[in-house]
mmCIF file of C-alpha atoms in Angstrom:
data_model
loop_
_atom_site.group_PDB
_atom_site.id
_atom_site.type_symbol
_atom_site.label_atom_id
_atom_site.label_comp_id
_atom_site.label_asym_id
_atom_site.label_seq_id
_atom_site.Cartn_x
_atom_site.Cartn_y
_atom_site.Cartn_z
ATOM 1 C CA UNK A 198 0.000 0.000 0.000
ATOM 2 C CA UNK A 199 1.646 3.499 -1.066
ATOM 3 C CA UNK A 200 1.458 5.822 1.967
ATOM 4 C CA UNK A 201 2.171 9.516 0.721
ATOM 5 C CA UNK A 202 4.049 11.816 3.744
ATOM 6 C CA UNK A 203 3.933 15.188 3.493
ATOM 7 C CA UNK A 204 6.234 18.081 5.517
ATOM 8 C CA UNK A 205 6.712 22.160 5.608
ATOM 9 C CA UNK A 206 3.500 23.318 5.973
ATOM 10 C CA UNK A 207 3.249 26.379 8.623
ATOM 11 C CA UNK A 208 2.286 29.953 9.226
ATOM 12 C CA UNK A 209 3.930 32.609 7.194
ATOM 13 C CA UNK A 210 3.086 36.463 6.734
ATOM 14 C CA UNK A 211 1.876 37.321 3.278
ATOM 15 C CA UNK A 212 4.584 37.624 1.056
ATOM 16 C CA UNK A 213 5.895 34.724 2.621
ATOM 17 C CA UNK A 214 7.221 31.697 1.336
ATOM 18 C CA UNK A 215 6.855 28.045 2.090
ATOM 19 C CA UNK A 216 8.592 24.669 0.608
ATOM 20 C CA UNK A 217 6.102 21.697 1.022
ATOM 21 C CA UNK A 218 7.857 18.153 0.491
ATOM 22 C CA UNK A 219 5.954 14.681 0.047
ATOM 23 C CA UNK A 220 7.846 10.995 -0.147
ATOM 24 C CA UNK A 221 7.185 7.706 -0.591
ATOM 25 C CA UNK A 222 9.054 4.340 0.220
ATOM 26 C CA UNK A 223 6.580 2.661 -2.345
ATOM 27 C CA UNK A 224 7.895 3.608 -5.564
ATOM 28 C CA UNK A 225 10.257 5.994 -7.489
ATOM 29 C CA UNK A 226 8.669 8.960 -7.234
ATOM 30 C CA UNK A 227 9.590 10.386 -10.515
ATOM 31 C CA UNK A 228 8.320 7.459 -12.494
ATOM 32 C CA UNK A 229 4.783 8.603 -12.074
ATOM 33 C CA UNK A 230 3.038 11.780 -12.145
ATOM 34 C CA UNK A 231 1.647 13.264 -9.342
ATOM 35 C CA UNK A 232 0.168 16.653 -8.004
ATOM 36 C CA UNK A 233 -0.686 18.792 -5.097
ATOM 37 C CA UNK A 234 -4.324 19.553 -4.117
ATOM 38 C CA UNK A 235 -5.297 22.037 -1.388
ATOM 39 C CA UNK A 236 -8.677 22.750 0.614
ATOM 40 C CA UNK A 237 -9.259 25.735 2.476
ATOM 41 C CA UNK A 238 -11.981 26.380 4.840
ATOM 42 C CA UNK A 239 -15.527 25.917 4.052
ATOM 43 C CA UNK A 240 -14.124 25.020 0.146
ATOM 44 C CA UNK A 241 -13.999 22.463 -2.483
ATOM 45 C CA UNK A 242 -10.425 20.651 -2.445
ATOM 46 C CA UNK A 243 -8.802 21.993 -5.873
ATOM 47 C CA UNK A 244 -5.929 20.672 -7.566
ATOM 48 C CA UNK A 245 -2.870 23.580 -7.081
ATOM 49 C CA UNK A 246 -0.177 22.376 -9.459
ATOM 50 C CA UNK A 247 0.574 18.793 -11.203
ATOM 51 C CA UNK A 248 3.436 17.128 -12.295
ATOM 52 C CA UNK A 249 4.215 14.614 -15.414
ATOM 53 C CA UNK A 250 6.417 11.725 -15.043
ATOM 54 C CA UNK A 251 10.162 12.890 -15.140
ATOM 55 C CA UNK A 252 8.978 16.600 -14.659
ATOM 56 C CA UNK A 253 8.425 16.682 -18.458
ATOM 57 C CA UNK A 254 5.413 19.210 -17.901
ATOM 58 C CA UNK A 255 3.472 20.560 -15.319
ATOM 59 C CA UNK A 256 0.771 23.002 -14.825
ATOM 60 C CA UNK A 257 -0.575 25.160 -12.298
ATOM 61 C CA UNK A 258 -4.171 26.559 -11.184
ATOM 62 C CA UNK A 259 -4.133 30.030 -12.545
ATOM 63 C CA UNK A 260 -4.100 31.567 -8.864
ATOM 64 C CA UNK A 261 -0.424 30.162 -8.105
ATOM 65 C CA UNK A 262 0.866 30.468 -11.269
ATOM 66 C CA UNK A 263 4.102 32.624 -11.804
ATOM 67 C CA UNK A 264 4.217 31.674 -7.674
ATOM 68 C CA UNK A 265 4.437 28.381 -6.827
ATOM 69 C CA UNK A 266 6.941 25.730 -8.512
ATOM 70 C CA UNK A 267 6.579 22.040 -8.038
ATOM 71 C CA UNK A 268 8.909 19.760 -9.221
ATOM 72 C CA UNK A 269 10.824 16.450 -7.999
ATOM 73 C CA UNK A 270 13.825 15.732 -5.935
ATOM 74 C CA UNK A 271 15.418 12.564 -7.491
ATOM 75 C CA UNK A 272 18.223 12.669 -4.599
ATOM 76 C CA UNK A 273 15.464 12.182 -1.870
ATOM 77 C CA UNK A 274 12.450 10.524 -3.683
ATOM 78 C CA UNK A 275 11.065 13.627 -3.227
ATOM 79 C CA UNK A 276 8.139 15.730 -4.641
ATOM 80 C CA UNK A 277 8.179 19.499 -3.439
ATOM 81 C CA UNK A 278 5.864 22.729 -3.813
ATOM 82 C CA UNK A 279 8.031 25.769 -3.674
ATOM 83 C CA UNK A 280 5.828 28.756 -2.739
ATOM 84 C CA UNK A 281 6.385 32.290 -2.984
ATOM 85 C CA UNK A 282 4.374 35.753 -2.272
ATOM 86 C CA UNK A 283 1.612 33.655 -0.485
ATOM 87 C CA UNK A 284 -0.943 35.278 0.134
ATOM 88 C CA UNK A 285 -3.696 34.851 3.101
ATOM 89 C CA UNK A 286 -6.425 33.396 0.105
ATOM 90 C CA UNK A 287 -3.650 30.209 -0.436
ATOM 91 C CA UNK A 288 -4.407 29.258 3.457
ATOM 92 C CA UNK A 289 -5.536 25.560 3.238
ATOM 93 C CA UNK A 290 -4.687 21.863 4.105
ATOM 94 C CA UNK A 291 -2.436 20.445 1.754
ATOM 95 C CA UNK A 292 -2.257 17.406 0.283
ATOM 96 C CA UNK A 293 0.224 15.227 -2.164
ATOM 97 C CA UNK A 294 -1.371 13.155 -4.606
ATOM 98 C CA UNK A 295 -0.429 9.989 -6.087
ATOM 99 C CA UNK A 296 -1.676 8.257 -9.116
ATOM 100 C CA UNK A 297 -3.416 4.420 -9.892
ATOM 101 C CA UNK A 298 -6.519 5.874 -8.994
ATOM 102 C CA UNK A 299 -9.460 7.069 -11.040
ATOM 103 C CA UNK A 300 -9.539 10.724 -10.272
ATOM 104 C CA UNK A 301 -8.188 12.057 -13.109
ATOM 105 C CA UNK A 302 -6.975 15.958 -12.938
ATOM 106 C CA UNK A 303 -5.271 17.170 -15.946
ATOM 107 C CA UNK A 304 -4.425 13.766 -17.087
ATOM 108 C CA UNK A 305 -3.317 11.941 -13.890
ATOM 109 C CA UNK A 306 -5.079 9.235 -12.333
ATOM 110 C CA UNK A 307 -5.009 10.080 -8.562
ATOM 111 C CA UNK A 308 -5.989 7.772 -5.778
ATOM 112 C CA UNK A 309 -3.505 7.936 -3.215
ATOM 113 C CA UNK A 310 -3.697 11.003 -0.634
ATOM 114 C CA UNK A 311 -1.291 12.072 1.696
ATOM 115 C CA UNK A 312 -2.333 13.314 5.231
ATOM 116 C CA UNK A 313 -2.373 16.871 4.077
ATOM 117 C CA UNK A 314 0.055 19.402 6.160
ATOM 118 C CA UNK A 315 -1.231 22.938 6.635
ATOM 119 C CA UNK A 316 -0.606 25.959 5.359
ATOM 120 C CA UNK A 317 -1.580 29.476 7.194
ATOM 121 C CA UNK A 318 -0.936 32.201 5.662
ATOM 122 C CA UNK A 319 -1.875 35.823 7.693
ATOM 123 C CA UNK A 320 -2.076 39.791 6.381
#
């Protein structure tokens, strides 16, 4: 069973910037595609940036783009979500997404969740 764990969620000051991080022991992370997904209060859970196998393309919900980054860390197994000039409307529970599921969100198949680490971000 794939078990997604995510880190570097916290409470930053708009303006502020954040580096989430998700790994697996279950597979090569850059094999697969994968994505990050956030819910804030009282909202739908929306998909905030995704990732094609090998990094060959990603793409972003229009609010981050030009601000957040994701990409993979081949060293560490590692997916990340660099985040920049957050702003208090990006406060939310994150979560990493993994594919073999049957969500699919701009063409990968998600169906494994992490826990979700949050992110607070205050004006």
């Amino acid at each position: 069973q794939v078990q997604l764990v995510e880190s570097g969620g916290g409470a930053v000051q708009t303006g502020g910037s954040l580096t989430l991080s998700c790994t697996t022991s279950a597979y090569t992370m850059t094999n697969r595609c994968a994505g990050w997904f956030r819910q804030g209060p009282g909202k739908e859970r929306e998909a905030v940036a995704v990732i094609t196998a090998h990094g060959i393309q990603t793409r972003y919900h229009d609010s981050v783009k030009g601000r957040f980054t994701i990409g993979y860390d081949e060293a560490k197994n590692t997916l990340y979500l660099q985040m920049h000039s957050l702003k208090p409307e990006d406060t939310a529970m994150y979560y990493c997404a993994a594919p073999m599921g049957n969500m699919v969100v701009w063409g990968c198949p998600f169906g494994v969740w992490g826990q979700g680490t949050q992110v607070t971000v205050s004006s």
